[in-house]
Coordinates of C-alpha atoms in Angstrom, one line a residue:
Chain A
X4 CA 0.0 0.0 0.0
X5 CA 1.1 3.6 -0.6
X6 CA 1.8 5.9 2.4
X7 CA -1.4 7.8 1.7
X8 CA -3.5 4.6 1.5
X9 CA -2.1 3.5 4.9
X10 CA -2.9 7.0 6.3
X11 CA -6.5 6.6 5.3
X12 CA -6.6 3.1 6.8
X13 CA -5.5 4.6 10.2
X14 CA -8.1 7.3 9.9
X15 CA -10.7 4.6 9.3
X16 CA -9.5 2.6 12.3
X17 CA -9.6 5.6 14.6
X18 CA -13.1 6.4 13.3
X19 CA -14.3 2.9 14.1
X20 CA -12.7 3.0 17.6
X21 CA -14.6 6.2 18.3
X22 CA -17.9 5.1 16.9
X23 CA -18.2 1.8 18.7
X24 CA -16.9 2.9 22.1
X25 CA -20.7 3.3 22.6
X26 CA -22.4 0.1 21.8
X27 CA -25.2 1.7 19.7
X28 CA -26.5 -1.8 18.7
X29 CA -27.4 -2.4 22.4
X30 CA -29.6 0.7 22.6
X31 CA -32.4 0.1 25.1
X32 CA -30.9 -3.3 26.2
X33 CA -31.0 -3.8 29.9
X34 CA -29.4 -7.2 30.3
X35 CA -27.1 -7.5 33.3
X36 CA -24.0 -9.6 33.5
X37 CA -22.2 -10.1 36.8
X38 CA -23.8 -7.1 38.4
X39 CA -23.1 -4.6 35.6
X40 CA -25.1 -3.8 32.4
X41 CA -24.0 -5.8 29.4
X42 CA -23.4 -2.5 27.5
X43 CA -20.9 -1.4 30.1
X44 CA -18.9 -4.7 29.7
X45 CA -18.8 -4.0 26.0
X46 CA -17.4 -0.5 26.7
X47 CA -14.8 -1.8 29.1
X48 CA -13.7 -4.4 26.6
X49 CA -13.7 -1.9 23.7
X50 CA -11.5 0.5 25.7
X51 CA -9.0 -2.4 26.2
X52 CA -9.0 -3.0 22.5
X53 CA -8.5 0.7 21.9
X54 CA -5.5 0.7 24.1
X55 CA -4.0 -2.2 22.2
X56 CA -4.6 -0.5 18.8
X57 CA -3.2 2.8 20.1
X58 CA -0.1 1.0 21.3
X59 CA 0.3 -0.5 17.8
X60 CA -0.2 2.9 16.2
X61 CA 2.4 4.4 18.5
X62 CA 4.9 1.6 17.7
X63 CA 4.5 1.4 14.0
X64 CA 2.8 4.5 12.6
X65 CA 3.8 7.4 15.0
X66 CA 4.6 10.6 13.1
X67 CA 2.2 9.7 10.4
X68 CA 0.5 12.8 9.0
X69 CA 2.6 15.1 11.2
X70 CA 6.2 14.9 10.4
X71 CA 7.4 15.0 6.8
X72 CA 4.3 16.3 5.1
X73 CA 6.5 17.4 2.2
X74 CA 7.4 13.8 1.3
Chain B
X2 CA -13.9 9.6 71.9
X3 CA -13.2 11.8 68.9
X4 CA -16.3 13.0 67.2
X5 CA -17.1 12.1 63.6
X6 CA -16.6 15.7 62.6
X7 CA -13.2 15.7 64.2
X8 CA -12.1 12.6 62.2
X9 CA -13.5 14.0 59.0
X10 CA -11.8 17.4 59.2
X11 CA -8.6 15.7 60.6
X12 CA -8.3 13.3 57.7
X13 CA -9.0 16.0 55.0
X14 CA -6.6 18.4 56.7
X15 CA -3.8 15.9 57.1
X16 CA -4.0 15.0 53.4
X17 CA -3.8 18.6 52.3
X18 CA -0.7 19.1 54.5
X19 CA 1.0 16.2 52.8
X20 CA 0.3 17.6 49.4
X21 CA 1.7 21.0 50.5
X22 CA 4.8 19.3 51.8
X23 CA 5.5 17.7 48.5
X24 CA 4.9 21.1 46.8
X25 CA 7.5 22.7 49.1
X26 CA 10.0 19.9 48.3
X27 CA 9.5 20.6 44.6
X28 CA 10.0 24.3 45.2
X29 CA 13.4 23.7 46.5
X30 CA 14.3 21.9 43.3
X31 CA 12.8 24.5 41.0
X32 CA 15.0 27.2 39.4
X33 CA 13.3 30.5 39.1
X34 CA 13.2 31.3 35.4
X35 CA 9.8 31.2 33.6
X36 CA 10.3 28.1 31.5
X37 CA 11.1 26.2 34.6
X38 CA 8.3 27.7 36.6
X39 CA 5.7 27.0 33.9
X40 CA 7.0 23.9 32.2
X41 CA 9.2 22.2 34.7
X42 CA 12.1 22.7 32.2
X43 CA 10.4 20.5 29.5
X44 CA 11.6 17.4 31.4
X45 CA 8.4 15.6 32.4
X46 CA 8.5 11.7 32.0
X47 CA 5.7 9.3 31.1
X48 CA 4.2 8.5 34.4
X49 CA 4.3 12.1 35.6
X50 CA 3.0 13.5 32.3
X51 CA 0.2 11.0 32.2
X52 CA -0.9 11.5 35.7
X53 CA -0.5 15.2 35.7
X54 CA -2.7 15.5 32.6
X55 CA -5.1 13.0 34.0
X56 CA -5.3 14.5 37.4
X57 CA -5.9 17.8 35.8
X58 CA -8.8 16.4 33.9
X59 CA -10.0 14.8 37.1
X60 CA -11.6 17.8 38.6
X61 CA -14.8 18.2 40.5
X62 CA -16.5 17.8 37.2
X63 CA -15.5 14.1 36.9
X64 CA -15.2 13.2 40.6
X65 CA -18.4 14.8 42.0
X66 CA -20.3 16.0 39.0
X67 CA -20.1 12.6 37.3
X68 CA -21.4 10.5 40.2
X69 CA -24.1 13.1 40.8
X70 CA -25.2 12.8 37.2
X71 CA -25.1 9.0 37.3
X72 CA -27.2 9.1 40.5
X73 CA -29.8 11.3 38.9
X74 CA -29.9 10.1 35.3
X75 CA -28.1 6.7 35.1
X76 CA -24.6 5.3 34.4
X77 CA -24.4 6.2 30.7
X78 CA -22.2 9.1 31.7
X79 CA -19.4 6.4 31.8
X80 CA -19.8 6.1 28.1
X81 CA -19.8 9.8 27.5
X82 CA -16.6 10.3 29.5
X83 CA -15.0 7.1 28.1
X84 CA -15.5 8.1 24.5
X85 CA -14.5 11.7 25.3
X86 CA -11.5 11.1 27.4
X87 CA -10.3 7.6 26.5
X88 CA -10.7 7.7 22.7
X89 CA -11.4 11.2 21.3
X90 CA -9.0 13.0 23.6
X91 CA -6.3 10.4 23.1
X92 CA -6.6 11.1 19.3
X93 CA -6.4 14.8 19.9
X94 CA -3.4 14.1 22.2
X95 CA -1.7 13.0 19.0
X96 CA -3.2 15.4 16.4
X97 CA -3.0 18.5 18.5
X98 CA -0.6 17.5 21.3
X99 CA 2.2 15.8 19.5
X100 CA 2.1 18.5 16.8
X101 CA 2.3 21.3 19.4
X102 CA 5.1 19.5 21.1
X103 CA 7.1 19.4 17.9
X104 CA 6.4 23.0 17.1
X105 CA 7.0 24.1 20.6
X106 CA 10.3 22.4 20.9
X107 CA 11.4 23.9 17.6
X108 CA 10.5 27.4 18.5
X109 CA 10.4 27.5 22.3
X110 CA 6.8 28.3 22.8
X111 CA 5.2 28.2 26.3
X112 CA 1.6 29.1 25.5
X113 CA -1.0 28.5 22.8
X114 CA -1.3 32.2 22.2
X115 CA 2.4 32.6 21.8
X116 CA 2.5 29.9 19.2
X117 CA -0.4 31.2 17.2
X118 CA 0.7 34.9 17.6
X119 CA 4.2 34.0 16.2
X120 CA 2.8 32.0 13.3
X121 CA 0.4 34.7 12.2
X122 CA 2.6 37.6 13.1
X123 CA 0.0 39.1 15.4
X124 CA 0.2 40.1 19.0
X125 CA -3.5 40.9 18.8
X126 CA -4.3 37.3 17.9
X127 CA -2.1 36.2 20.8
X128 CA -4.1 38.4 23.1
X129 CA -7.4 37.2 21.8
X130 CA -6.5 33.6 22.4
X131 CA -5.3 34.5 26.0
X132 CA -8.5 36.5 26.8
X133 CA -10.9 33.8 25.4
X134 CA -9.0 31.1 27.4
X135 CA -9.0 33.1 30.6
X136 CA -12.7 33.9 30.2
X137 CA -13.7 30.2 30.0
X138 CA -11.2 29.3 32.7
X139 CA -13.1 31.4 35.2
X140 CA -16.2 29.1 35.4
X141 CA -14.0 26.0 35.5
X142 CA -12.0 27.2 38.5
X143 CA -15.2 28.2 40.1
X144 CA -16.5 24.7 39.5
X145 CA -13.7 23.3 41.7
X146 CA -14.7 25.6 44.6
X147 CA -18.4 24.6 44.2
X148 CA -17.4 21.0 44.2
X149 CA -15.3 21.4 47.4
X150 CA -18.1 23.2 49.1
X151 CA -20.7 20.6 48.2
X152 CA -18.4 17.8 49.1
X153 CA -17.8 19.2 52.6
X154 CA -21.6 19.7 53.1
X155 CA -22.2 16.0 52.0
X156 CA -19.4 14.7 54.2
X157 CA -20.2 16.5 57.4
X158 CA -24.0 16.4 56.8
X159 CA -24.1 20.2 56.6
X160 CA -22.3 20.9 59.9
X161 CA -19.6 22.7 57.9
X162 CA -21.3 25.1 55.6
X163 CA -20.8 25.3 51.8
X164 CA -18.9 28.5 51.8
X165 CA -16.3 27.2 54.3
X166 CA -15.4 24.3 52.1
X167 CA -15.1 26.5 49.0
X168 CA -13.1 29.1 50.9
X169 CA -10.8 26.4 52.4
X170 CA -9.8 25.0 49.0
X171 CA -9.4 28.5 47.6
X172 CA -6.8 29.5 50.3
X173 CA -5.0 26.2 49.9
X174 CA -4.7 26.4 46.1
X175 CA -3.5 29.9 46.1
X176 CA -0.8 29.1 48.7
X177 CA 0.2 26.1 46.7
X178 CA 0.6 27.6 43.2
X179 CA 2.3 30.7 44.6
X180 CA 4.9 28.6 46.3
X181 CA 5.6 25.8 44.0
X182 CA 5.1 26.2 40.2
X183 CA 4.6 23.4 37.8
X184 CA 7.1 21.0 39.1
X185 CA 5.4 21.0 42.4
X186 CA 2.0 20.6 40.7
X187 CA 3.2 17.8 38.5
X188 CA 4.6 15.8 41.4
X189 CA 1.5 16.2 43.6
X190 CA -0.7 15.3 40.6
X191 CA 1.1 12.0 40.3
X192 CA 0.7 11.4 44.0
X193 CA -3.0 12.4 43.9
X194 CA -3.7 10.4 40.7
X195 CA -2.3 7.2 42.3
X196 CA -4.0 7.9 45.6
X197 CA -7.4 8.4 44.0
X198 CA -7.2 5.4 41.7
X199 CA -6.5 3.2 44.8
X200 CA -9.1 4.8 47.0
X201 CA -11.9 4.8 44.5
X202 CA -11.5 1.0 44.0
X203 CA -11.5 0.5 47.7
X204 CA -14.7 2.5 47.9
X205 CA -16.3 0.3 45.3
X206 CA -15.2 -2.9 47.1
X207 CA -16.4 -1.6 50.4
X208 CA -19.8 -0.4 49.3
X209 CA -20.3 -3.6 47.2
X210 CA -19.5 -5.8 50.2
X211 CA -21.6 -3.8 52.6
X212 CA -24.6 -3.8 50.3
X213 CA -24.5 -7.5 49.4
X214 CA -22.4 -7.6 46.2
X215 CA -22.8 -6.3 42.7
X216 CA -25.6 -8.6 41.8
X217 CA -27.7 -7.5 44.8
X218 CA -26.9 -3.9 43.8
X219 CA -28.0 -4.3 40.2
X220 CA -31.2 -6.0 41.5
X221 CA -31.8 -3.1 43.8
X222 CA -31.3 -0.8 40.7
X223 CA -33.7 -3.0 38.6
X224 CA -36.3 -2.5 41.3
X225 CA -35.9 1.1 42.2
X226 CA -34.6 2.7 38.9
X227 CA -35.3 0.1 36.2
X228 CA -34.5 2.4 33.4
X229 CA -31.0 3.0 34.6
X230 CA -29.9 -0.5 33.5
X231 CA -31.0 0.0 29.9
X232 CA -28.7 1.8 27.6
X233 CA -30.1 5.3 26.7
X234 CA -33.4 6.8 27.7
X235 CA -34.2 9.9 29.8
X236 CA -31.4 12.5 29.5
X237 CA -29.3 10.2 27.4
X238 CA -30.2 10.5 23.7
X239 CA -27.6 9.7 21.1
X240 CA -27.4 13.4 20.3
X241 CA -26.6 14.2 24.0
X242 CA -24.0 11.5 24.2
X243 CA -22.3 12.6 21.0
X244 CA -22.5 16.3 21.6
X245 CA -21.2 16.1 25.1
X246 CA -18.3 13.8 24.2
X247 CA -17.2 15.8 21.2
X248 CA -17.5 19.3 22.8
X249 CA -15.8 18.2 26.0
X250 CA -12.9 16.4 24.2
X251 CA -12.1 19.3 21.9
X252 CA -12.6 21.7 24.8
X253 CA -10.2 19.8 27.0
X254 CA -7.5 20.0 24.3
X255 CA -7.8 23.8 24.4
X256 CA -7.8 24.1 28.2
X257 CA -4.8 26.2 29.2
X258 CA -3.6 23.7 31.7
X259 CA -3.9 20.7 29.4
X260 CA -2.7 22.6 26.3
X261 CA 0.4 23.7 28.1
X262 CA 1.1 20.1 29.1
X263 CA 1.5 19.5 25.3
X264 CA 4.8 21.5 25.5
X265 CA 6.3 19.7 28.6
X266 CA 7.2 16.2 27.6
X267 CA 10.8 15.2 27.7
X268 CA 10.8 13.2 24.5
X269 CA 8.2 11.8 22.0
X270 CA 8.6 8.4 23.6
X271 CA 6.8 10.0 26.6
X272 CA 3.9 11.1 24.5
X273 CA 3.7 7.8 22.7
X274 CA 3.5 5.8 25.9
X275 CA 0.9 8.1 27.5
X276 CA -1.2 8.0 24.3
X277 CA -1.7 4.2 24.5
X278 CA -2.4 4.3 28.3
X279 CA -5.3 6.8 28.1
X280 CA -8.2 4.4 27.5
X281 CA -7.0 2.0 30.3
X282 CA -6.6 4.8 32.8
X283 CA -10.0 6.2 31.9
X284 CA -11.8 2.9 32.4
X285 CA -9.9 2.3 35.7
X286 CA -11.1 5.5 37.2
X287 CA -14.4 6.5 35.6
X288 CA -16.2 3.1 35.8
X289 CA -15.8 2.8 39.6
X290 CA -16.5 6.5 40.3
X291 CA -19.7 6.7 38.3
X292 CA -20.9 3.2 39.2
X293 CA -20.9 4.4 42.8
X294 CA -23.3 7.2 41.9
X295 CA -25.5 4.7 40.1
X296 CA -25.5 2.3 43.0
X297 CA -26.5 5.1 45.3
X298 CA -29.7 5.6 43.2
X299 CA -30.5 1.9 43.5
X300 CA -29.9 1.9 47.3
X301 CA -32.4 4.8 47.7
X302 CA -29.8 7.2 49.2
X303 CA -31.3 10.6 49.6
X304 CA -28.9 13.5 49.0
X305 CA -29.4 16.7 51.1
X306 CA -29.9 20.0 49.2
X307 CA -26.6 21.3 47.9
X308 CA -24.5 18.2 48.6
X309 CA -22.7 15.6 46.4
X310 CA -24.0 12.0 46.4
X311 CA -20.5 10.5 46.8
X312 CA -19.8 11.5 50.4
X313 CA -23.4 10.8 51.4
X314 CA -23.2 7.2 50.0
X315 CA -19.8 6.6 51.6
X316 CA -20.9 7.9 55.0
X317 CA -23.8 5.4 54.8
X318 CA -21.8 2.3 53.9
X319 CA -18.2 2.8 55.0
X320 CA -16.5 4.0 58.2
X321 CA -16.3 7.8 58.8
X322 CA -12.5 7.9 58.3
X323 CA -12.7 6.1 55.0
X324 CA -15.4 8.4 53.6
X325 CA -13.2 11.3 54.7
X326 CA -10.2 9.8 53.0
X327 CA -12.1 9.5 49.6
X328 CA -13.2 13.1 49.9
X329 CA -9.7 14.1 50.7
X330 CA -8.6 12.3 47.5
X331 CA -11.3 14.2 45.5
X332 CA -10.3 17.5 47.1
X333 CA -6.8 16.8 46.1
X334 CA -7.9 16.1 42.6
X335 CA -9.7 19.4 42.5
X336 CA -6.7 21.2 44.0
X337 CA -4.4 19.8 41.4
X338 CA -6.9 20.8 38.7
X339 CA -7.1 24.3 40.1
X340 CA -3.4 24.6 40.7
X341 CA -2.6 23.7 37.1
X342 CA -5.4 26.0 35.8
X343 CA -4.3 29.0 37.8
X344 CA -0.7 28.5 36.9
X345 CA -1.4 28.2 33.2
X346 CA -3.9 31.1 33.5
X347 CA -1.2 33.2 35.1
X348 CA 1.3 32.4 32.3
X349 CA -1.3 33.4 29.7
X350 CA -1.8 36.6 31.5
X351 CA 1.8 37.6 32.0
X352 CA 3.3 36.3 28.7
X353 CA 0.4 37.0 26.3
X354 CA -1.2 40.1 27.8
X355 CA 1.0 41.9 30.3
X356 CA 4.4 41.6 28.5
X357 CA 3.3 42.4 25.0
X358 CA 0.9 45.2 25.8
X359 CA 1.6 46.8 29.1
X360 CA 5.3 46.4 30.1
X361 CA 7.6 44.7 27.5
X362 CA 10.6 45.4 29.7
X363 CA 9.3 43.8 32.9
X364 CA 12.0 41.9 34.7
X365 CA 11.6 38.2 35.4
X366 CA 11.2 38.9 39.0
X367 CA 8.4 41.4 38.4
X368 CA 6.7 39.0 36.0
X369 CA 6.8 36.2 38.6
X370 CA 5.5 38.5 41.3
X371 CA 2.7 39.7 39.0
X372 CA 1.7 36.1 38.1
X373 CA 1.3 35.3 41.8
X374 CA -0.9 38.3 42.4
X375 CA -2.9 37.4 39.4
X376 CA -3.5 33.9 40.7
X377 CA -4.6 35.2 44.1
X378 CA -7.0 37.7 42.5
X379 CA -8.4 35.3 40.0
X380 CA -9.1 32.6 42.6
X381 CA -10.7 35.1 44.9
X382 CA -13.1 36.3 42.2
X383 CA -14.0 32.7 41.2
X384 CA -14.6 32.0 44.9
X385 CA -17.0 34.9 45.2
X386 CA -18.8 33.8 42.0
X387 CA -19.0 30.2 43.4
X388 CA -21.1 31.5 46.3
X389 CA -23.9 32.2 43.9
X390 CA -23.9 28.7 42.5
X391 CA -25.1 29.4 39.0
X392 CA -25.8 25.7 38.1
X393 CA -25.0 22.1 38.7
X394 CA -21.4 21.0 38.5
X395 CA -22.0 19.3 35.2
X396 CA -23.8 22.2 33.6
X397 CA -21.2 24.8 34.6
X398 CA -18.4 22.5 33.4
X399 CA -20.2 21.8 30.2
X400 CA -20.5 25.5 29.4
X401 CA -16.8 26.1 30.0
X402 CA -15.8 23.1 27.9
X403 CA -18.1 24.3 25.1
X404 CA -16.4 27.7 25.2
X405 CA -13.0 26.2 24.8
X406 CA -14.2 23.8 22.2
X407 CA -15.0 26.7 19.9
X408 CA -11.3 27.4 19.6
X409 CA -10.2 23.9 18.8
X410 CA -11.0 23.6 15.2
X411 CA -9.4 27.0 14.2
X412 CA -6.3 25.8 16.0
X413 CA -6.3 22.4 14.3
X414 CA -6.8 24.1 10.9
X415 CA -3.9 26.4 11.6
X416 CA -1.6 23.6 12.7
X417 CA -2.2 21.6 9.5
X418 CA -3.2 23.9 6.7
X419 CA -0.4 26.4 5.7
X420 CA -2.9 28.5 3.8
X421 CA -4.7 29.6 6.9
X422 CA -4.6 33.4 7.2
X423 CA -4.6 35.7 10.1
X424 CA -8.0 37.1 9.1
X425 CA -9.3 33.6 8.9
X426 CA -8.2 32.9 12.4
X427 CA -9.8 36.0 13.8
X428 CA -13.1 35.2 11.9
X429 CA -13.1 31.6 13.2
X430 CA -12.3 32.4 16.8
X431 CA -14.3 35.6 17.3
X432 CA -17.2 34.5 15.1
X433 CA -17.7 31.2 17.0
X434 CA -17.2 32.9 20.4
X435 CA -19.9 35.5 19.6
X436 CA -22.3 32.7 18.5
X437 CA -21.5 30.6 21.6
X438 CA -21.7 33.5 24.1
X439 CA -25.0 34.6 22.6
X440 CA -26.4 31.1 23.3
X441 CA -25.1 31.0 26.8
X442 CA -26.4 34.4 27.8
X443 CA -29.3 35.4 25.6
X444 CA -32.6 33.8 26.7
X445 CA -34.3 31.6 24.1
X446 CA -36.7 33.3 21.7
X447 CA -39.5 31.7 19.7
X448 CA -39.5 32.8 16.0
X449 CA -42.3 31.1 14.2
X450 CA -41.6 27.4 14.6
X451 CA -37.9 27.9 15.4
X452 CA -36.4 28.5 18.8
X453 CA -33.4 30.9 18.6
X454 CA -30.8 30.8 21.3
X455 CA -32.3 27.6 22.7
X456 CA -30.2 24.6 23.9
X457 CA -30.3 22.8 20.6
X458 CA -30.9 23.2 16.9
X459 CA -32.4 20.1 15.2
X460 CA -31.8 18.3 18.6
X461 CA -28.0 19.0 18.4
X462 CA -26.3 21.1 21.1
X463 CA -25.5 24.7 20.0
X464 CA -21.9 24.1 21.1
X465 CA -21.6 21.6 18.2
X466 CA -23.0 24.1 15.8
X467 CA -20.6 26.7 17.1
X468 CA -17.7 24.4 16.4
X469 CA -18.9 23.8 12.8
X470 CA -19.2 27.5 12.4
X471 CA -15.7 28.1 13.7
X472 CA -14.2 25.6 11.2
X473 CA -16.3 27.1 8.3
X474 CA -15.3 30.6 9.1
X475 CA -11.6 29.8 9.5
X476 CA -11.4 27.8 6.3
X477 CA -13.8 30.1 4.3
X478 CA -12.3 33.4 5.3
X479 CA -8.7 32.0 4.9
X480 CA -9.5 30.9 1.4
X481 CA -10.8 34.4 0.5
X482 CA -8.0 36.4 2.1
X483 CA -4.3 36.7 1.4
X484 CA -1.7 36.1 4.1
X485 CA -0.3 39.3 5.7
X486 CA 3.4 40.0 5.1
X487 CA 4.3 39.3 8.7
X488 CA 2.8 35.8 8.7
X489 CA 5.2 32.8 8.9
X490 CA 3.3 30.3 6.8
X491 CA 5.8 27.5 7.1
X492 CA 6.1 27.8 10.9
X493 CA 4.0 24.8 11.7
X494 CA 5.1 22.6 8.8
X495 CA 8.8 23.0 8.0
X496 CA 11.7 22.0 10.1
X497 CA 9.8 19.6 12.5
X498 CA 11.8 16.6 13.5
X499 CA 10.8 13.6 15.4
X500 CA 13.6 12.4 17.7

């Protein structure tokens, strides 16, 4: 993939991370698991996933879109 | 036998003294020049940077306002704050923060206004950024004093009045900033962040055990507040969740104390590591804090007028000393927020307003002296305003965040688009501020089927419309105007190096 294509991929990944931090598909759902609402468990898990993806970004793609715009 | 009141005040007092001692220690290590005073010599490491930024976010807004809202409207606030702080703000940490760190390191900037003023060759723009920032800083500092007052009322069941709590924290934070500077603030922020993280989990464990476990608590919630368990409903519409998360996240990035943190990291490795840790830290702190507020609703806790739910709940289910300890932790969080705010506010005032406009030849000593007077004056005024209690913690905080958020998109446009012009910046910042201020202060008017100056347009918060307007004005006006000869168009793009 070209640099620009990879840039767009990262933008898409970030957009997905933002969008599904709230489990919209569970809207109105009141199921409870182990004392907490199911939607809260989704959120907790998603934030864990977000941290992992952010870590990967920091390791492999840091500086993207910021340093070396004139490439 | 020591009375409950004695224990409460003793624990809170002892905690504040420890924090002051750490501040004094830092003071002895601090050299007196401005860069060191404000930015701790650009030498902050990962843990300290993360916690100092985090503790700065962790104000009365999150620690008392959040549980209050969860108590009244349900736990969905966890999602709002999670998206806002853990994901959106983390991304802005990179997009705005890392970029500013690079630019700041290349050119030695200390404030946002200084950076923009230099890029656009305009001291007036520099002053506008400083004035707008100080204006919205006011309600946010006031919020900490309101939070402290309400916490003390809740903790002591009204035996210590609201004004005394607010006044106490005011005196303490003035003393602290005046003595220590950022290095002191950063150190105690770390201490306070770790302390709170520990204490809030203990609180959750304690309340859960005393009330029969999480399952019993969720059953109580299902009986007393059944709609709290379902996602959405009541206050929480998708529009509310999105508007709040977006305006707060962008607002936070423009907060003087947060924005100034973008200049302080020792290396980019520090920023990288902090970036990935955001979502984890946010979950670790916000889930327990807000779940406590939610449980209180299920347990049928009644909160006295003008108090926070958190101390009331803890008094009911945990020993007196422990409740006081949690409140001390929260007060510490508010202190570190206020300390950082006041310190950054004072640097905006002296560097972006006083020096360029009033006395360019002021000596370092005079500037430092003036900064301290400014801090004392500002905190006293916010204290007086806090006595009038113009709204709930969340509503006051939201208004302040929204005001800052209006500045975020023009700044981002300027950082990334070299064709941005000075006129475009003025239009974007002043236009959106005028729009936002009108909506905060002008009462709603019905015009035909439309409501002007109401809380929303087409169900979306006016703060969000203001942000759209700010971007539109900045880009549109920049496209139509030419750069002034004094502008340094390549300032934010050329010569930036990663390390």
